[in-house]
Amino acid sequence: MDLLDSERRVVDAAVALAGRLGADPNHTVAAAVMDTRGRIHTGVNVYHFTGGPCAELVALGVAAAADAGPLLTIAAAGDGGRGVIEPCGRCRQVLVELHPDILVAVPGANGPQLRTLNTLLPETYNHRDARPARLVRFNKRYYDDVVTGRKTVTVRHDDPIAVGPALLVFEDDPPRTLPGEVHSVASYRLDLLRPEQAGVDSPEALVRLRDGLRGHYPDLTPTATVEVVRFGVRAGGAVG
């Protein structure tokens, strides 16, 4: 998944902070997170033989102290020019439970790439009492259709979305948000999906939808499972 301009800012913030480290061996990794207002919060690791916190966890604490709410993107970078690095297993588990919809920057062949936690930690244990705020992301071009109620269905792949309150996030810099509610999530095989199931009004529209999905998910196969998500905007609602 390629980086948007706002996501690039997160990576750049982590790399820049990591570049200022190195004098103290107890602080060798930097992390940056972005909240739904486009603000970036940073932190560095605290190495200690008893198990000091990783930079990602420190950045989560800094964001919480700033009343950031749910987070959109996280990146970590190592000192000494190591660039973006992957989160450890503990950080992945914490993110799954506290910010399950966050996108994580990882090294790629052509530079940093974004991954979902479902990809980084599939079939993970989920602490049922965590009750994190949930997000549903959209391209910014859909904002008007969503806010007016013309768009109430979205089709996703490998992007777990939970029924219940959610913050609808429109990818821009800074992001725009709407309080929303996910009414239902149903799974179908892509090649067996019917127009009425996908929320479109004709076979031709379904073909266009499938083409669009393959453009967004390059590895999507005809027999892959997709999720049809039905949602709405909650007037005056608050996301917990």
PDB file of C-alpha atoms in Angstrom:
ATOM      1  CA  MET A   1       0.000   0.000   0.000  1.00  0.00           C
ATOM      2  CA  ASP A   2       1.600   3.280  -1.123  1.00  0.00           C
ATOM      3  CA  LEU A   3       1.887   6.277   1.188  1.00  0.00           C
ATOM      4  CA  LEU A   4      -0.307   9.370   0.947  1.00  0.00           C
ATOM      5  CA  ASP A   5       1.208  12.790   1.677  1.00  0.00           C
ATOM      6  CA  SER A   6      -0.075  12.727   5.273  1.00  0.00           C
ATOM      7  CA  GLU A   7       1.355   9.246   5.819  1.00  0.00           C
ATOM      8  CA  ARG A   8       4.660  10.344   4.353  1.00  0.00           C
ATOM      9  CA  ARG A   9       4.773  13.060   7.026  1.00  0.00           C
ATOM     10  CA  VAL A  10       4.563  10.366   9.706  1.00  0.00           C
ATOM     11  CA  VAL A  11       7.462   8.416   8.204  1.00  0.00           C
ATOM     12  CA  ASP A  12       9.522  11.578   7.765  1.00  0.00           C
ATOM     13  CA  ALA A  13       8.916  12.585  11.393  1.00  0.00           C
ATOM     14  CA  ALA A  14      10.094   9.186  12.666  1.00  0.00           C
ATOM     15  CA  VAL A  15      13.190   9.170  10.436  1.00  0.00           C
ATOM     16  CA  ALA A  16      14.079  12.771  11.352  1.00  0.00           C
ATOM     17  CA  LEU A  17      13.827  12.068  15.080  1.00  0.00           C
ATOM     18  CA  ALA A  18      15.856   8.859  14.715  1.00  0.00           C
ATOM     19  CA  GLY A  19      18.531  10.904  12.958  1.00  0.00           C
ATOM     20  CA  ARG A  20      18.982  12.965  16.115  1.00  0.00           C
ATOM     21  CA  LEU A  21      19.585   9.882  18.250  1.00  0.00           C
ATOM     22  CA  GLY A  22      22.812   7.998  18.760  1.00  0.00           C
ATOM     23  CA  ALA A  23      24.592   9.741  21.633  1.00  0.00           C
ATOM     24  CA  ASP A  24      22.748   7.697  24.268  1.00  0.00           C
ATOM     25  CA  PRO A  25      22.592   3.888  23.779  1.00  0.00           C
ATOM     26  CA  ASN A  26      19.372   3.786  25.827  1.00  0.00           C
ATOM     27  CA  HIS A  27      17.479   5.635  23.074  1.00  0.00           C
ATOM     28  CA  THR A  28      18.032   4.149  19.625  1.00  0.00           C
ATOM     29  CA  VAL A  29      14.595   4.037  17.955  1.00  0.00           C
ATOM     30  CA  ALA A  30      12.081   6.807  17.219  1.00  0.00           C
ATOM     31  CA  ALA A  31       8.392   6.500  16.405  1.00  0.00           C
ATOM     32  CA  ALA A  32       5.701   8.841  15.103  1.00  0.00           C
ATOM     33  CA  VAL A  33       1.920   8.489  15.032  1.00  0.00           C
ATOM     34  CA  MET A  34      -0.765  10.591  13.354  1.00  0.00           C
ATOM     35  CA  ASP A  35      -4.186  11.241  14.852  1.00  0.00           C
ATOM     36  CA  THR A  36      -7.461  11.949  13.033  1.00  0.00           C
ATOM     37  CA  ARG A  37      -6.798  15.705  13.157  1.00  0.00           C
ATOM     38  CA  GLY A  38      -3.546  15.289  11.266  1.00  0.00           C
ATOM     39  CA  ARG A  39      -1.371  15.969  14.300  1.00  0.00           C
ATOM     40  CA  ILE A  40       1.848  13.973  14.660  1.00  0.00           C
ATOM     41  CA  HIS A  41       3.065  12.727  18.039  1.00  0.00           C
ATOM     42  CA  THR A  42       6.551  11.302  18.546  1.00  0.00           C
ATOM     43  CA  GLY A  43       8.497   9.279  21.091  1.00  0.00           C
ATOM     44  CA  VAL A  44      11.713   7.316  21.521  1.00  0.00           C
ATOM     45  CA  ASN A  45      12.403   3.949  23.117  1.00  0.00           C
ATOM     46  CA  VAL A  46      13.715   3.614  26.667  1.00  0.00           C
ATOM     47  CA  TYR A  47      16.084   0.653  26.733  1.00  0.00           C
ATOM     48  CA  HIS A  48      16.469  -1.143  30.062  1.00  0.00           C
ATOM     49  CA  PHE A  49      17.350  -4.713  30.978  1.00  0.00           C
ATOM     50  CA  THR A  50      13.995  -5.063  32.771  1.00  0.00           C
ATOM     51  CA  GLY A  51      12.159  -4.432  29.502  1.00  0.00           C
ATOM     52  CA  GLY A  52      11.813  -0.729  28.836  1.00  0.00           C
ATOM     53  CA  PRO A  53       9.136   0.435  26.385  1.00  0.00           C
ATOM     54  CA  CYS A  54       9.594   0.465  22.629  1.00  0.00           C
ATOM     55  CA  ALA A  55       9.409   3.787  20.789  1.00  0.00           C
ATOM     56  CA  GLU A  56       5.991   2.880  19.382  1.00  0.00           C
ATOM     57  CA  LEU A  57       4.532   2.464  22.876  1.00  0.00           C
ATOM     58  CA  VAL A  58       6.059   5.737  24.058  1.00  0.00           C
ATOM     59  CA  ALA A  59       4.530   7.507  21.057  1.00  0.00           C
ATOM     60  CA  LEU A  60       1.134   6.003  21.910  1.00  0.00           C
ATOM     61  CA  GLY A  61       1.449   7.421  25.417  1.00  0.00           C
ATOM     62  CA  VAL A  62       2.432  10.849  24.122  1.00  0.00           C
ATOM     63  CA  ALA A  63      -0.581  10.823  21.804  1.00  0.00           C
ATOM     64  CA  ALA A  64      -2.891   9.791  24.648  1.00  0.00           C
ATOM     65  CA  ALA A  65      -1.534  12.625  26.810  1.00  0.00           C
ATOM     66  CA  ALA A  66      -2.504  15.020  24.006  1.00  0.00           C
ATOM     67  CA  ASP A  67      -6.058  13.574  23.908  1.00  0.00           C
ATOM     68  CA  ALA A  68      -5.405  12.321  20.380  1.00  0.00           C
ATOM     69  CA  GLY A  69      -8.119   9.664  20.259  1.00  0.00           C
ATOM     70  CA  PRO A  70      -7.897   6.899  17.640  1.00  0.00           C
ATOM     71  CA  LEU A  71      -4.724   6.912  15.558  1.00  0.00           C
ATOM     72  CA  LEU A  72      -4.390   6.539  11.787  1.00  0.00           C
ATOM     73  CA  THR A  73      -0.750   5.785  11.011  1.00  0.00           C
ATOM     74  CA  ILE A  74       2.428   4.764  12.846  1.00  0.00           C
ATOM     75  CA  ALA A  75       6.062   4.508  11.793  1.00  0.00           C
ATOM     76  CA  ALA A  76       9.275   3.644  13.626  1.00  0.00           C
ATOM     77  CA  ALA A  77      12.848   4.282  12.516  1.00  0.00           C
ATOM     78  CA  GLY A  78      16.241   3.249  13.852  1.00  0.00           C
ATOM     79  CA  ASP A  79      19.248   5.424  14.614  1.00  0.00           C
ATOM     80  CA  GLY A  80      22.416   5.302  12.552  1.00  0.00           C
ATOM     81  CA  GLY A  81      20.545   5.691   9.268  1.00  0.00           C
ATOM     82  CA  ARG A  82      18.671   2.382   9.608  1.00  0.00           C
ATOM     83  CA  GLY A  83      15.469   3.935   8.280  1.00  0.00           C
ATOM     84  CA  VAL A  84      11.994   2.524   8.832  1.00  0.00           C
ATOM     85  CA  ILE A  85      11.864  -0.669  10.889  1.00  0.00           C
ATOM     86  CA  GLU A  86       9.070  -3.126  11.631  1.00  0.00           C
ATOM     87  CA  PRO A  87       7.315  -3.174  15.014  1.00  0.00           C
ATOM     88  CA  CYS A  88       8.123  -6.039  17.343  1.00  0.00           C
ATOM     89  CA  GLY A  89       5.541  -8.652  18.302  1.00  0.00           C
ATOM     90  CA  ARG A  90       4.608  -6.938  21.567  1.00  0.00           C
ATOM     91  CA  CYS A  91       3.965  -3.621  19.795  1.00  0.00           C
ATOM     92  CA  ARG A  92       1.824  -5.378  17.196  1.00  0.00           C
ATOM     93  CA  GLN A  93      -0.293  -6.966  19.914  1.00  0.00           C
ATOM     94  CA  VAL A  94      -0.721  -3.642  21.741  1.00  0.00           C
ATOM     95  CA  LEU A  95      -1.734  -1.908  18.513  1.00  0.00           C
ATOM     96  CA  VAL A  96      -4.272  -4.626  17.702  1.00  0.00           C
ATOM     97  CA  GLU A  97      -5.968  -4.076  21.039  1.00  0.00           C
ATOM     98  CA  LEU A  98      -5.745  -0.267  21.315  1.00  0.00           C
ATOM     99  CA  HIS A  99      -5.709   0.938  17.686  1.00  0.00           C
ATOM    100  CA  PRO A 100      -6.844  -1.992  15.520  1.00  0.00           C
ATOM    101  CA  ASP A 101      -7.401   0.113  12.380  1.00  0.00           C
ATOM    102  CA  ILE A 102      -4.042   1.891  12.379  1.00  0.00           C
ATOM    103  CA  LEU A 103      -1.802   1.512   9.314  1.00  0.00           C
ATOM    104  CA  VAL A 104       1.801   0.541  10.032  1.00  0.00           C
ATOM    105  CA  ALA A 105       4.807   1.612   7.969  1.00  0.00           C
ATOM    106  CA  VAL A 106       7.255  -1.202   7.187  1.00  0.00           C
ATOM    107  CA  PRO A 107      10.326  -1.354   4.931  1.00  0.00           C
ATOM    108  CA  GLY A 108       9.653  -2.277   1.314  1.00  0.00           C
ATOM    109  CA  ALA A 109      11.734  -2.965  -1.770  1.00  0.00           C
ATOM    110  CA  ASN A 110      11.007   0.534  -3.089  1.00  0.00           C
ATOM    111  CA  GLY A 111      10.726   2.392   0.208  1.00  0.00           C
ATOM    112  CA  PRO A 112       8.311   2.317   3.139  1.00  0.00           C
ATOM    113  CA  GLN A 113       4.966   0.614   2.612  1.00  0.00           C
ATOM    114  CA  LEU A 114       1.820   0.549   4.749  1.00  0.00           C
ATOM    115  CA  ARG A 115       0.367  -2.641   6.175  1.00  0.00           C
ATOM    116  CA  THR A 116      -2.763  -3.404   8.159  1.00  0.00           C
ATOM    117  CA  LEU A 117      -2.447  -5.120  11.501  1.00  0.00           C
ATOM    118  CA  ASN A 118      -4.479  -7.988  10.091  1.00  0.00           C
ATOM    119  CA  THR A 119      -1.580  -8.556   7.687  1.00  0.00           C
ATOM    120  CA  LEU A 120       1.150  -8.103  10.297  1.00  0.00           C
ATOM    121  CA  LEU A 121      -0.534 -10.190  12.990  1.00  0.00           C
ATOM    122  CA  PRO A 122      -3.178 -12.492  11.474  1.00  0.00           C
ATOM    123  CA  GLU A 123      -5.547 -14.527  13.641  1.00  0.00           C
ATOM    124  CA  THR A 124      -4.247 -12.840  16.753  1.00  0.00           C
ATOM    125  CA  TYR A 125      -5.612 -13.044  20.258  1.00  0.00           C
ATOM    126  CA  ASN A 126      -7.954 -10.114  20.877  1.00  0.00           C
ATOM    127  CA  HIS A 127      -8.508  -8.760  24.385  1.00  0.00           C
ATOM    128  CA  ARG A 128     -12.308  -8.437  24.459  1.00  0.00           C
ATOM    129  CA  ASP A 129     -12.371  -5.759  27.162  1.00  0.00           C
ATOM    130  CA  ALA A 130     -10.114  -3.325  25.296  1.00  0.00           C
ATOM    131  CA  ARG A 131     -13.075  -1.662  23.467  1.00  0.00           C
ATOM    132  CA  PRO A 132     -10.982   0.491  21.112  1.00  0.00           C
ATOM    133  CA  ALA A 133     -12.520   3.211  18.954  1.00  0.00           C
ATOM    134  CA  ARG A 134     -12.959   1.937  15.397  1.00  0.00           C
ATOM    135  CA  LEU A 135     -12.209   3.634  12.077  1.00  0.00           C
ATOM    136  CA  VAL A 136     -13.444   3.169   8.513  1.00  0.00           C
ATOM    137  CA  ARG A 137     -11.241   4.813   5.888  1.00  0.00           C
ATOM    138  CA  PHE A 138     -12.381   6.322   2.596  1.00  0.00           C
ATOM    139  CA  ASN A 139     -10.770   8.099  -0.316  1.00  0.00           C
ATOM    140  CA  LYS A 140     -11.399  11.828   0.075  1.00  0.00           C
ATOM    141  CA  ARG A 141     -13.453  11.910  -3.148  1.00  0.00           C
ATOM    142  CA  TYR A 142     -16.278  10.075  -1.358  1.00  0.00           C
ATOM    143  CA  TYR A 143     -16.822  12.694   1.343  1.00  0.00           C
ATOM    144  CA  ASP A 144     -19.776  14.476  -0.301  1.00  0.00           C
ATOM    145  CA  ASP A 145     -21.517  11.211  -1.205  1.00  0.00           C
ATOM    146  CA  VAL A 146     -21.142   9.867   2.329  1.00  0.00           C
ATOM    147  CA  VAL A 147     -22.192  13.052   4.124  1.00  0.00           C
ATOM    148  CA  THR A 148     -25.330  13.349   1.958  1.00  0.00           C
ATOM    149  CA  GLY A 149     -26.224   9.663   2.310  1.00  0.00           C
ATOM    150  CA  ARG A 150     -25.737   8.805  -1.372  1.00  0.00           C
ATOM    151  CA  LYS A 151     -23.029   6.289  -0.435  1.00  0.00           C
ATOM    152  CA  THR A 152     -23.941   3.817   2.301  1.00  0.00           C
ATOM    153  CA  VAL A 153     -22.115   0.669   1.103  1.00  0.00           C
ATOM    154  CA  THR A 154     -18.406  -0.038   0.748  1.00  0.00           C
ATOM    155  CA  VAL A 155     -16.682  -3.256  -0.316  1.00  0.00           C
ATOM    156  CA  ARG A 156     -13.400  -4.213   1.348  1.00  0.00           C
ATOM    157  CA  HIS A 157     -10.825  -7.004   1.281  1.00  0.00           C
ATOM    158  CA  ASP A 158      -8.620  -8.094   4.180  1.00  0.00           C
ATOM    159  CA  ASP A 159      -9.716  -4.990   6.075  1.00  0.00           C
ATOM    160  CA  PRO A 160     -11.553  -6.063   9.248  1.00  0.00           C
ATOM    161  CA  ILE A 161     -14.417  -3.706  10.075  1.00  0.00           C
ATOM    162  CA  ALA A 162     -16.603  -4.159  13.141  1.00  0.00           C
ATOM    163  CA  VAL A 163     -20.333  -3.531  13.453  1.00  0.00           C
ATOM    164  CA  GLY A 164     -21.078  -0.564  15.726  1.00  0.00           C
ATOM    165  CA  PRO A 165     -19.944   3.053  16.173  1.00  0.00           C
ATOM    166  CA  ALA A 166     -17.018   4.096  14.002  1.00  0.00           C
ATOM    167  CA  LEU A 167     -15.244   7.237  12.933  1.00  0.00           C
ATOM    168  CA  LEU A 168     -15.438   7.643   9.153  1.00  0.00           C
ATOM    169  CA  VAL A 169     -12.053   8.994   8.045  1.00  0.00           C
ATOM    170  CA  PHE A 170     -11.464  10.599   4.642  1.00  0.00           C
ATOM    171  CA  GLU A 171      -7.831  10.386   3.619  1.00  0.00           C
ATOM    172  CA  ASP A 172      -6.615  13.929   3.130  1.00  0.00           C
ATOM    173  CA  ASP A 173      -3.991  16.154   4.720  1.00  0.00           C
ATOM    174  CA  PRO A 174      -5.327  16.876   7.285  1.00  0.00           C
ATOM    175  CA  PRO A 175      -7.974  14.136   7.320  1.00  0.00           C
ATOM    176  CA  ARG A 176     -11.688  14.887   7.527  1.00  0.00           C
ATOM    177  CA  THR A 177     -13.941  12.805   9.754  1.00  0.00           C
ATOM    178  CA  LEU A 178     -17.611  12.051  10.330  1.00  0.00           C
ATOM    179  CA  PRO A 179     -19.259  10.143  13.195  1.00  0.00           C
ATOM    180  CA  GLY A 180     -20.650   6.946  11.720  1.00  0.00           C
ATOM    181  CA  GLU A 181     -22.268   3.618  12.421  1.00  0.00           C
ATOM    182  CA  VAL A 182     -21.461   0.319  10.738  1.00  0.00           C
ATOM    183  CA  HIS A 183     -24.785  -1.512  10.412  1.00  0.00           C
ATOM    184  CA  SER A 184     -23.637  -4.817   8.921  1.00  0.00           C
ATOM    185  CA  VAL A 185     -20.660  -6.667   7.460  1.00  0.00           C
ATOM    186  CA  ALA A 186     -21.287  -9.608   5.102  1.00  0.00           C
ATOM    187  CA  SER A 187     -18.688 -11.784   3.358  1.00  0.00           C
ATOM    188  CA  TYR A 188     -18.966 -13.006  -0.245  1.00  0.00           C
ATOM    189  CA  ARG A 189     -16.706 -14.601  -2.831  1.00  0.00           C
ATOM    190  CA  LEU A 190     -15.856 -11.898  -5.349  1.00  0.00           C
ATOM    191  CA  ASP A 191     -16.778 -13.862  -8.470  1.00  0.00           C
ATOM    192  CA  LEU A 192     -20.144 -14.873  -6.944  1.00  0.00           C
ATOM    193  CA  LEU A 193     -21.062 -11.404  -5.713  1.00  0.00           C
ATOM    194  CA  ARG A 194     -24.407 -10.174  -7.071  1.00  0.00           C
ATOM    195  CA  PRO A 195     -25.309  -6.524  -7.759  1.00  0.00           C
ATOM    196  CA  GLU A 196     -27.919  -6.333  -5.002  1.00  0.00           C
ATOM    197  CA  GLN A 197     -25.440  -7.763  -2.483  1.00  0.00           C
ATOM    198  CA  ALA A 198     -22.801  -5.195  -3.459  1.00  0.00           C
ATOM    199  CA  GLY A 199     -25.259  -2.288  -3.312  1.00  0.00           C
ATOM    200  CA  VAL A 200     -25.073  -1.461  -7.043  1.00  0.00           C
ATOM    201  CA  ASP A 201     -27.949  -1.270  -9.494  1.00  0.00           C
ATOM    202  CA  SER A 202     -26.723  -3.200 -12.542  1.00  0.00           C
ATOM    203  CA  PRO A 203     -24.330  -5.919 -13.735  1.00  0.00           C
ATOM    204  CA  GLU A 204     -22.320  -3.218 -15.504  1.00  0.00           C
ATOM    205  CA  ALA A 205     -21.874  -1.339 -12.222  1.00  0.00           C
ATOM    206  CA  LEU A 206     -20.738  -4.571 -10.592  1.00  0.00           C
ATOM    207  CA  VAL A 207     -18.071  -5.026 -13.289  1.00  0.00           C
ATOM    208  CA  ARG A 208     -16.825  -1.498 -12.601  1.00  0.00           C
ATOM    209  CA  LEU A 209     -16.797  -2.227  -8.875  1.00  0.00           C
ATOM    210  CA  ARG A 210     -14.737  -5.395  -9.382  1.00  0.00           C
ATOM    211  CA  ASP A 211     -12.288  -3.514 -11.601  1.00  0.00           C
ATOM    212  CA  GLY A 212     -11.955  -0.808  -8.972  1.00  0.00           C
ATOM    213  CA  LEU A 213     -11.315  -3.357  -6.249  1.00  0.00           C
ATOM    214  CA  ARG A 214      -8.582  -5.035  -8.303  1.00  0.00           C
ATOM    215  CA  GLY A 215      -6.978  -1.615  -8.798  1.00  0.00           C
ATOM    216  CA  HIS A 216      -7.017  -0.969  -5.052  1.00  0.00           C
ATOM    217  CA  TYR A 217      -6.048  -4.527  -4.075  1.00  0.00           C
ATOM    218  CA  PRO A 218      -3.555  -5.693  -6.747  1.00  0.00           C
ATOM    219  CA  ASP A 219      -3.351  -9.223  -5.322  1.00  0.00           C
ATOM    220  CA  LEU A 220      -7.130  -9.728  -5.299  1.00  0.00           C
ATOM    221  CA  THR A 221      -8.143 -12.954  -7.077  1.00  0.00           C
ATOM    222  CA  PRO A 222     -11.599 -13.766  -8.536  1.00  0.00           C
ATOM    223  CA  THR A 223     -12.222 -16.314  -5.781  1.00  0.00           C
ATOM    224  CA  ALA A 224     -11.100 -14.030  -2.941  1.00  0.00           C
ATOM    225  CA  THR A 225     -13.479 -13.151  -0.130  1.00  0.00           C
ATOM    226  CA  VAL A 226     -14.652  -9.554   0.116  1.00  0.00           C
ATOM    227  CA  GLU A 227     -16.688  -7.854   2.829  1.00  0.00           C
ATOM    228  CA  VAL A 228     -19.727  -5.727   1.995  1.00  0.00           C
ATOM    229  CA  VAL A 229     -20.028  -3.063   4.677  1.00  0.00           C
ATOM    230  CA  ARG A 230     -23.264  -1.115   5.141  1.00  0.00           C
ATOM    231  CA  PHE A 231     -22.888   2.083   7.141  1.00  0.00           C
ATOM    232  CA  GLY A 232     -24.336   5.517   7.767  1.00  0.00           C
ATOM    233  CA  VAL A 233     -23.481   8.896   9.255  1.00  0.00           C
ATOM    234  CA  ARG A 234     -24.623   9.471  12.827  1.00  0.00           C
ATOM    235  CA  ALA A 235     -25.920  13.012  13.183  1.00  0.00           C
ATOM    236  CA  GLY A 236     -24.486  14.564  16.308  1.00  0.00           C
ATOM    237  CA  GLY A 237     -23.138  11.199  17.416  1.00  0.00           C
ATOM    238  CA  ALA A 238     -19.932  10.662  19.348  1.00  0.00           C
ATOM    239  CA  VAL A 239     -17.500   7.853  18.754  1.00  0.00           C
ATOM    240  CA  GLY A 240     -16.393   6.035  21.908  1.00  0.00           C
TER     241      GLY A 240
END
